[in-house]
CSV table of C-alpha atoms in Angstrom, one decimal:
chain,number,residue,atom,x,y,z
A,1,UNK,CA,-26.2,51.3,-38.3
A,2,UNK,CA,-25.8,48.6,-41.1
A,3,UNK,CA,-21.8,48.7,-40.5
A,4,UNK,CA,-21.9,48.3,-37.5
A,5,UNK,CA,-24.4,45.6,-37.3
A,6,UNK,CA,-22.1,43.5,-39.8
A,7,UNK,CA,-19.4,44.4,-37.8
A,8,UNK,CA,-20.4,43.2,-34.6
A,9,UNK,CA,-21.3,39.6,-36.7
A,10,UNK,CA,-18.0,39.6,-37.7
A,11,UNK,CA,-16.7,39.4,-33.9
A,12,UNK,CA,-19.3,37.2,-33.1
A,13,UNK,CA,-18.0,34.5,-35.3
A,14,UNK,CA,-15.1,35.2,-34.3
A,15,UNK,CA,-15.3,34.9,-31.0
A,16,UNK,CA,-17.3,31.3,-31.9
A,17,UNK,CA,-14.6,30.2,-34.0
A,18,UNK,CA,-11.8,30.9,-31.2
A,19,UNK,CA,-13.9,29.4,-28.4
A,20,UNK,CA,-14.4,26.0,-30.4
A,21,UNK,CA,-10.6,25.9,-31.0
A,22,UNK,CA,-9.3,26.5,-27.6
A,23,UNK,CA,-11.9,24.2,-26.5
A,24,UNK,CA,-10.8,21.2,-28.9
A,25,UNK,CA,-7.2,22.0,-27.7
A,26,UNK,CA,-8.5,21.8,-24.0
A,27,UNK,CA,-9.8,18.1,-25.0
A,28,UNK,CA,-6.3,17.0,-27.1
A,29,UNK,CA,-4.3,18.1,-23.8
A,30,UNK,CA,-6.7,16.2,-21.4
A,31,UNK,CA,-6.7,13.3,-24.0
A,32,UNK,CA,-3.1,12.9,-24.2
A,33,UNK,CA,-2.9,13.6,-20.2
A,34,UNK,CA,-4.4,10.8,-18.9
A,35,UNK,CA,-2.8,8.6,-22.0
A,36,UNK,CA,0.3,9.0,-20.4
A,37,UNK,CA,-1.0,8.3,-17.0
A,38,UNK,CA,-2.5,5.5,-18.0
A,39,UNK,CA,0.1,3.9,-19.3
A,40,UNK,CA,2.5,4.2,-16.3
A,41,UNK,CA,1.7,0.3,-15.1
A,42,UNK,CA,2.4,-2.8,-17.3
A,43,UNK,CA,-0.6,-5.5,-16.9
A,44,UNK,CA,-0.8,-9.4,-17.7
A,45,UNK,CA,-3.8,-12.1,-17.4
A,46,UNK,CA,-3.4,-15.6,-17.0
A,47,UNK,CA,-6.0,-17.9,-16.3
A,48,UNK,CA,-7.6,-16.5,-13.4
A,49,UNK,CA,-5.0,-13.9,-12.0
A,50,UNK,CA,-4.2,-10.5,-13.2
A,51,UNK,CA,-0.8,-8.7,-12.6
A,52,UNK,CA,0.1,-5.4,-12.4
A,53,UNK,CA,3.8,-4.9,-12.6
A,54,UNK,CA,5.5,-1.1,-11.2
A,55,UNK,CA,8.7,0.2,-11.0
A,56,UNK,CA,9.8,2.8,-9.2
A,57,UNK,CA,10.8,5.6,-10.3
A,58,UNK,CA,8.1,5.9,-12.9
A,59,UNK,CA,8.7,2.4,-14.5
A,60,UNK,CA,12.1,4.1,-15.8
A,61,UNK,CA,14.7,2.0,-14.5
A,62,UNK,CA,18.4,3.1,-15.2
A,63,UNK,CA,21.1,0.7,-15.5
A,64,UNK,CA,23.5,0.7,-12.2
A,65,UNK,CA,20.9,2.1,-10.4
A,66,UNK,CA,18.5,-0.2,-7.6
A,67,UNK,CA,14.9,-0.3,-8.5
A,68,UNK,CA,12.4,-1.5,-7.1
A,69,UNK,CA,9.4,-3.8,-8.7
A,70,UNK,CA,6.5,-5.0,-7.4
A,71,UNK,CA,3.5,-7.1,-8.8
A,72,UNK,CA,-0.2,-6.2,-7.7
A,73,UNK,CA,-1.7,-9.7,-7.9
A,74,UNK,CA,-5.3,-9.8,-8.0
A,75,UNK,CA,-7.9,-12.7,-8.5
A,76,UNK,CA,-11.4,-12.6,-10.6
A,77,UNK,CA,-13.3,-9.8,-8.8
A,78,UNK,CA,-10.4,-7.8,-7.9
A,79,UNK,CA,-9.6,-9.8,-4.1
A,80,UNK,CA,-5.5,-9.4,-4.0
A,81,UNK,CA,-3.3,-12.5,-3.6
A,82,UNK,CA,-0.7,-11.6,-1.3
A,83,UNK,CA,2.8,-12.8,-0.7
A,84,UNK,CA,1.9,-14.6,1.9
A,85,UNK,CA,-0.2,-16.7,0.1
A,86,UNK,CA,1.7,-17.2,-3.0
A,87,UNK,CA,4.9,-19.5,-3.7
A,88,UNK,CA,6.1,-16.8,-5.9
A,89,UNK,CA,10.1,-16.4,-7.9
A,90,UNK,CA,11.3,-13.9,-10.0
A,91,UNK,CA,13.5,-14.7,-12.8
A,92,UNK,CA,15.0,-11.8,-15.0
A,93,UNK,CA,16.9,-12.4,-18.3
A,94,UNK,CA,18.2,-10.0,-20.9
A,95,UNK,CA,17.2,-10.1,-24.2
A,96,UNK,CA,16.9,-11.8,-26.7
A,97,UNK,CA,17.3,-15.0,-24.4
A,98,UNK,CA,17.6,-18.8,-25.7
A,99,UNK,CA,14.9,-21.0,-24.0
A,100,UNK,CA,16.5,-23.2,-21.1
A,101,UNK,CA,18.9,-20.0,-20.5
A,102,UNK,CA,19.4,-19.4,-17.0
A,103,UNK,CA,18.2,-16.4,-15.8
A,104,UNK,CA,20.5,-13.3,-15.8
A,105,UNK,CA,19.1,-12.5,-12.3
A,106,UNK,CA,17.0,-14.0,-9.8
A,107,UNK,CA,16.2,-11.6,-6.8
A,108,UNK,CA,14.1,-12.6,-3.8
A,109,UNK,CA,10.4,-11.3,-3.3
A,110,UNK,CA,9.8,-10.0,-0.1
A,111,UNK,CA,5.8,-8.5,0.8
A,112,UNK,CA,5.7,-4.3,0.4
A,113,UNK,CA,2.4,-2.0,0.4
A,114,UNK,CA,2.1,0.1,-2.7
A,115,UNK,CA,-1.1,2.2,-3.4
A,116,UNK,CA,-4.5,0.1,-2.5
A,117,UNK,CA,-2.4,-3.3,-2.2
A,118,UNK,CA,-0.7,-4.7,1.2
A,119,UNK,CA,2.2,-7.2,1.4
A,120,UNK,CA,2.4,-8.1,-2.3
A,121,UNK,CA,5.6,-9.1,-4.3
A,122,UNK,CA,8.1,-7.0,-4.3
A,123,UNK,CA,11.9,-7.0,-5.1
A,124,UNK,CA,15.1,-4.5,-5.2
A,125,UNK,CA,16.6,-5.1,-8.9
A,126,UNK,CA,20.0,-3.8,-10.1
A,127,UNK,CA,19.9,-3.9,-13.8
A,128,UNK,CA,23.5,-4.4,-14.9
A,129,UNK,CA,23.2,-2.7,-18.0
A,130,UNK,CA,21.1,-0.4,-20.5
A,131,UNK,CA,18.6,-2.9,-22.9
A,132,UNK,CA,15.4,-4.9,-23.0
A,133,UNK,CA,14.8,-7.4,-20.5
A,134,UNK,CA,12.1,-9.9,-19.5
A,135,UNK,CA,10.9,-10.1,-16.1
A,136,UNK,CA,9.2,-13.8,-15.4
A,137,UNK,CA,7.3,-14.1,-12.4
A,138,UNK,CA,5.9,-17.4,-12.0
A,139,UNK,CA,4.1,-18.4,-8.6
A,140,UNK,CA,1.5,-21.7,-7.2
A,141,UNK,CA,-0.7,-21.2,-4.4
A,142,UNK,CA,0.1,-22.0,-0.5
A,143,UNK,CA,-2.0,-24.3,1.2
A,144,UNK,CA,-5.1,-22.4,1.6
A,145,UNK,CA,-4.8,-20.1,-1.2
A,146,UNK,CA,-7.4,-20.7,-4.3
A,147,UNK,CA,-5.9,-19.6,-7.6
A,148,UNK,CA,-4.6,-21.5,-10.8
A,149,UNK,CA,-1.1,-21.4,-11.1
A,150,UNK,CA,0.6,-18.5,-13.0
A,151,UNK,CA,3.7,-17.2,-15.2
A,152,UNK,CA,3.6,-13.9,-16.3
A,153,UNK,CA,6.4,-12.3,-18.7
A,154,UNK,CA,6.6,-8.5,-18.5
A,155,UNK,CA,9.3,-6.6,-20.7
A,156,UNK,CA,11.1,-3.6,-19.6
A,157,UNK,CA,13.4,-1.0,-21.1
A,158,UNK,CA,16.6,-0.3,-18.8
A,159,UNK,CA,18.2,3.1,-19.7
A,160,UNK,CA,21.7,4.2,-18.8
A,161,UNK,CA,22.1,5.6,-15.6
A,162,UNK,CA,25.0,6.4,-13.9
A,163,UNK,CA,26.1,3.5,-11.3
A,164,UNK,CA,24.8,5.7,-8.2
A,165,UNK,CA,22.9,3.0,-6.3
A,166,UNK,CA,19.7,4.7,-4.7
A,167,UNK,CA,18.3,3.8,-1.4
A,168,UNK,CA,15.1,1.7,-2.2
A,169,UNK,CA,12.0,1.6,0.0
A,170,UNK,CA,12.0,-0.7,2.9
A,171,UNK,CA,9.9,-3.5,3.2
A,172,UNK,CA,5.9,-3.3,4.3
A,173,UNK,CA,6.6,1.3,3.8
A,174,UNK,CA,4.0,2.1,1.9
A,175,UNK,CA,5.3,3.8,-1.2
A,176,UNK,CA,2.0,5.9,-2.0
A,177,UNK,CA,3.8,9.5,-1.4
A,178,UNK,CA,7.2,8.5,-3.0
A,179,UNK,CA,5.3,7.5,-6.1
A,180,UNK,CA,3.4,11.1,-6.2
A,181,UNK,CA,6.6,12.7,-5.6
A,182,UNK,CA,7.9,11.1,-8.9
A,183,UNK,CA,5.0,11.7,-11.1
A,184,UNK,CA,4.9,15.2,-9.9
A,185,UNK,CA,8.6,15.5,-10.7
A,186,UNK,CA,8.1,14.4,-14.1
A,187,UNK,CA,4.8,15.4,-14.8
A,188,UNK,CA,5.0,17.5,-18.6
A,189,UNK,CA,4.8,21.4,-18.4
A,190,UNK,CA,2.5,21.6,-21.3
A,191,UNK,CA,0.2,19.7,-19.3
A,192,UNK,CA,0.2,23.0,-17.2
A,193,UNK,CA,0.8,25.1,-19.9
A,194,UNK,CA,-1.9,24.1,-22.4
A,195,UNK,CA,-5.1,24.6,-20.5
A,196,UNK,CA,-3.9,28.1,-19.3
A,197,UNK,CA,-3.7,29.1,-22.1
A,198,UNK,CA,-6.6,27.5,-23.3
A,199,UNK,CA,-9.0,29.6,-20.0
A,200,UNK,CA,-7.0,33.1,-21.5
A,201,UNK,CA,-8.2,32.3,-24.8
A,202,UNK,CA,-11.5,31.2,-24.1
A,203,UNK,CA,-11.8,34.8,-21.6
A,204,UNK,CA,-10.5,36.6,-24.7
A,205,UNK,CA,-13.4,35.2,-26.9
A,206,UNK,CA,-16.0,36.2,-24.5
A,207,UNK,CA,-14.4,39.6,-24.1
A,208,UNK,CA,-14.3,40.0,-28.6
A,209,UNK,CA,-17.8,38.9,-27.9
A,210,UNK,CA,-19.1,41.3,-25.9
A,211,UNK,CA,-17.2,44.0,-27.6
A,212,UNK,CA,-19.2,43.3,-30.8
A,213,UNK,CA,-22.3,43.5,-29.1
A,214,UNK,CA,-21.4,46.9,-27.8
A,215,UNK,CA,-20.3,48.2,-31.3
A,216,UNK,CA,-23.8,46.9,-32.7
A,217,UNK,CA,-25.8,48.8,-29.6
């Protein structure tokens, strides 16, 4: 009785010692999950706006291939500035850049809908090559509009692509599903992976468990 007593002890740690591991693995995955999700979107503050800056597809953009940005503009309490209220230019320069260089690009912002935001600045870009590059928008308020005028700098990493232009979405299409098509796409397997295997071990424990008991009755 005394064996089997110490034996079933012995799975019961076990089984403990298995349980907490898969569990802290559960936590590292979820951890390093929404990390990455997290850190899709660029943001920049100055003075009393905030700027989100996106590009699709998944703030990735290859070189030869059309992008498209847009900038989630947002006042003190979270109230969007639209387009339409907003003398806004975009001014894109690869780097480094000299001060006083003109810009390498300048495209024109036109209003688009992208996640919660309607009809904020948005623009098709065309980077001409792989590299860092800085993308200035600067903007004033329209007559009637009440923030402090704003220059943001965002920098972005262009890798090579292969000159196939791609069709980008029109203007005021809401570009909610194409952006969950393209996280889904690239979403990372072990993301999947991990926390099935993290349930089979964590059934496995319970099962050692309850075989110890039963060699102990």
């Amino acid at each position: 009785m005394s064996h089997r007593v110490n034996q079933s002890e012995v799975f019961t740690n076990q089984s403990r010692k298995y349980i907490k591991y898969v569990t802290a693995l559960s936590c590292l995955t979820l951890g390093l999950t929404n990390a990455e999700l997290a850190s899709a979107h660029k943001v920049e503050i100055a003075a009393d706006v905030g700027a989100t800056l996106h590009i699709q597809p998944n703030d990735n953009p290859r070189a030869g291939e059309t992008a498209q940005a847009w900038f989630a503009l947002t006042r003190k309490g979270g109230k969007t500035i639209p387009l339409a209220q907003c003398n806004c230019q975009l001014a894109i320069y690869a780097e480094p850049h000299s001060p006083g260089e003109p810009a390498l690009i300048e495209p024109s912002l036109k209003p688009v809908n992208a996640e919660r935001y309607q009809g904020i600045p948005g623009a098709d870009i065309t980077f001409p090559k792989p590299g860092i590059y800085q993308l200035q928008l600067t903007g004033k308020p329209k007559s009637g509009a009440n923030f402090q005028p704003f220059k943001f700098n965002f920098e972005v990493t262009v890798a090579a692509g292969v000159g196939v232009k791609k069709n980008p979405v029109s203007s005021q299409q809401t570009i909610d599903d194409v952006a969950i098509e393209k996280n889904l796409s690239s979403f990372p397997v072990w993301a999947i992976a991990i926390p099935t295997v993290t349930f089979l071990g964590i059934a496995f424990g319970v099962w050692q468990l309850q075989k110890g008991k039963g060699s102990a009755d």
